[in-house]
Tab-separated table of C-alpha atoms in Angstrom:
chain	number	residue	atom	x	y	z
A	1182	MET	CA	95.006	87.348	102.421
A	1183	ILE	CA	92.171	88.297	100.117
A	1184	PHE	CA	92.504	91.255	97.756
A	1185	ILE	CA	90.057	93.067	95.483
A	1186	LYS	CA	91.729	94.741	92.517
A	1187	LEU	CA	89.888	97.444	90.556
A	1188	CYS	CA	91.472	97.896	87.123
A	1189	LYS	CA	91.396	100.462	84.346
A	1190	VAL	CA	92.862	99.150	81.121
A	1191	ARG	CA	95.764	101.263	79.776
A	1192	LYS	CA	96.129	99.481	76.444
A	1193	LYS	CA	93.537	98.725	73.836
A	1194	LEU	CA	92.249	95.224	74.485
A	1195	THR	CA	93.743	93.167	71.693
A	1196	LYS	CA	94.456	89.467	71.492
A	1197	GLU	CA	98.115	90.255	72.163
A	1198	ALA	CA	97.344	92.367	75.267
A	1199	ILE	CA	95.056	89.645	76.619
A	1200	ALA	CA	97.736	87.010	75.936
A	1201	GLU	CA	100.320	89.126	77.800
A	1202	ALA	CA	97.994	89.548	80.785
A	1203	THR	CA	97.234	85.815	80.764
A	1204	ARG	CA	100.951	85.013	80.821
A	1205	LEU	CA	101.450	87.298	83.829
A	1206	ILE	CA	98.430	85.783	85.591
A	1207	GLU	CA	99.865	82.283	85.091
A	1208	ARG	CA	103.171	83.485	86.539
A	1209	ALA	CA	101.346	84.866	89.587
A	1210	LYS	CA	99.586	81.518	90.065
A	1211	LYS	CA	102.975	79.809	90.224
A	1212	GLU	CA	103.925	82.270	92.992
A	1213	GLY	CA	100.917	81.280	95.096
A	1214	VAL	CA	98.197	83.654	93.909
A	1215	LYS	CA	94.761	82.039	93.712
A	1216	PHE	CA	92.269	83.860	91.491
A	1217	LEU	CA	88.785	83.571	92.976
A	1218	ASN	CA	86.831	85.653	90.415
A	1219	LEU	CA	87.529	87.988	87.510
A	1220	TYR	CA	84.849	90.231	86.023
A	1221	TYR	CA	84.821	92.629	83.088
A	1222	THR	CA	82.647	95.564	84.153
A	1223	LEU	CA	80.950	98.698	82.868
A	1224	GLY	CA	81.495	101.983	84.647
A	1225	ARG	CA	84.476	103.510	86.412
A	1226	TYR	CA	86.586	100.333	86.257
A	1227	ASP	CA	87.019	97.897	83.377
A	1228	ILE	CA	87.937	94.775	85.360
A	1229	VAL	CA	87.436	93.604	88.938
A	1230	VAL	CA	89.650	90.778	90.204
A	1231	ILE	CA	89.173	88.983	93.512
A	1232	TYR	CA	92.192	86.928	94.497
A	1233	GLU	CA	94.038	85.416	97.404
A	1234	ALA	CA	97.786	85.926	97.852
A	1235	PRO	CA	100.155	84.692	100.550
A	1236	ASP	CA	101.069	88.256	101.558
A	1237	GLU	CA	101.115	91.915	100.520
A	1238	LYS	CA	104.488	91.612	98.790
A	1239	THR	CA	103.205	88.925	96.442
A	1240	ALA	CA	100.132	91.036	95.647
A	1241	MET	CA	102.303	94.097	94.996
A	1242	ARG	CA	104.699	92.146	92.778
A	1243	MET	CA	101.776	91.050	90.596
A	1244	ALA	CA	100.365	94.593	90.421
A	1245	MET	CA	103.743	96.015	89.419
A	1246	ARG	CA	104.140	93.493	86.594
A	1247	LEU	CA	100.704	94.371	85.213
A	1248	GLY	CA	101.354	98.122	85.458
A	1249	ASP	CA	101.934	98.580	81.722
A	1250	ILE	CA	98.592	96.965	80.953
A	1251	GLU	CA	96.360	98.432	83.646
A	1252	SER	CA	96.189	100.995	86.399
A	1253	THR	CA	94.800	99.563	89.605
A	1254	GLU	CA	93.401	100.263	93.002
A	1255	THR	CA	93.831	97.298	95.330
A	1256	LEU	CA	91.811	96.711	98.477
A	1257	VAL	CA	92.561	94.259	101.271
A	1258	ALA	CA	89.428	92.298	102.143
A	1259	ILE	CA	88.660	90.702	105.490
A	1260	PRO	CA	85.822	88.148	105.656
A	1261	ARG	CA	82.789	89.342	107.626
A	1262	GLU	CA	83.225	86.619	110.233
A	1263	GLU	CA	86.745	87.824	111.038
A	1264	ALA	CA	85.850	91.526	110.931
A	1265	THR	CA	82.943	91.164	113.336
A	1266	LYS	CA	85.282	89.574	115.895
A	1267	LEU	CA	87.195	92.885	115.965
A	1268	VAL	CA	84.157	94.779	117.238
A	1269	GLU	CA	84.127	95.125	121.007
């Protein structure tokens, strides 16, 4: 499953905060999460992450661990080719 995570940083971005987030990202990778892209952005959200996870529970587990660092809105993404097959 592909997810798009829109993040607002809760903590000031310091080397320590980035190191903590990196540690949690590495843990998620070991649990089967594949990070496709990560962008720092201007505007309403600070970071946009596009990733693939085996299921919703794995995605939620990762989001809950990062909760002290960032608030998020997570979207489930379906590739266009699959979505257009749903149209009758």
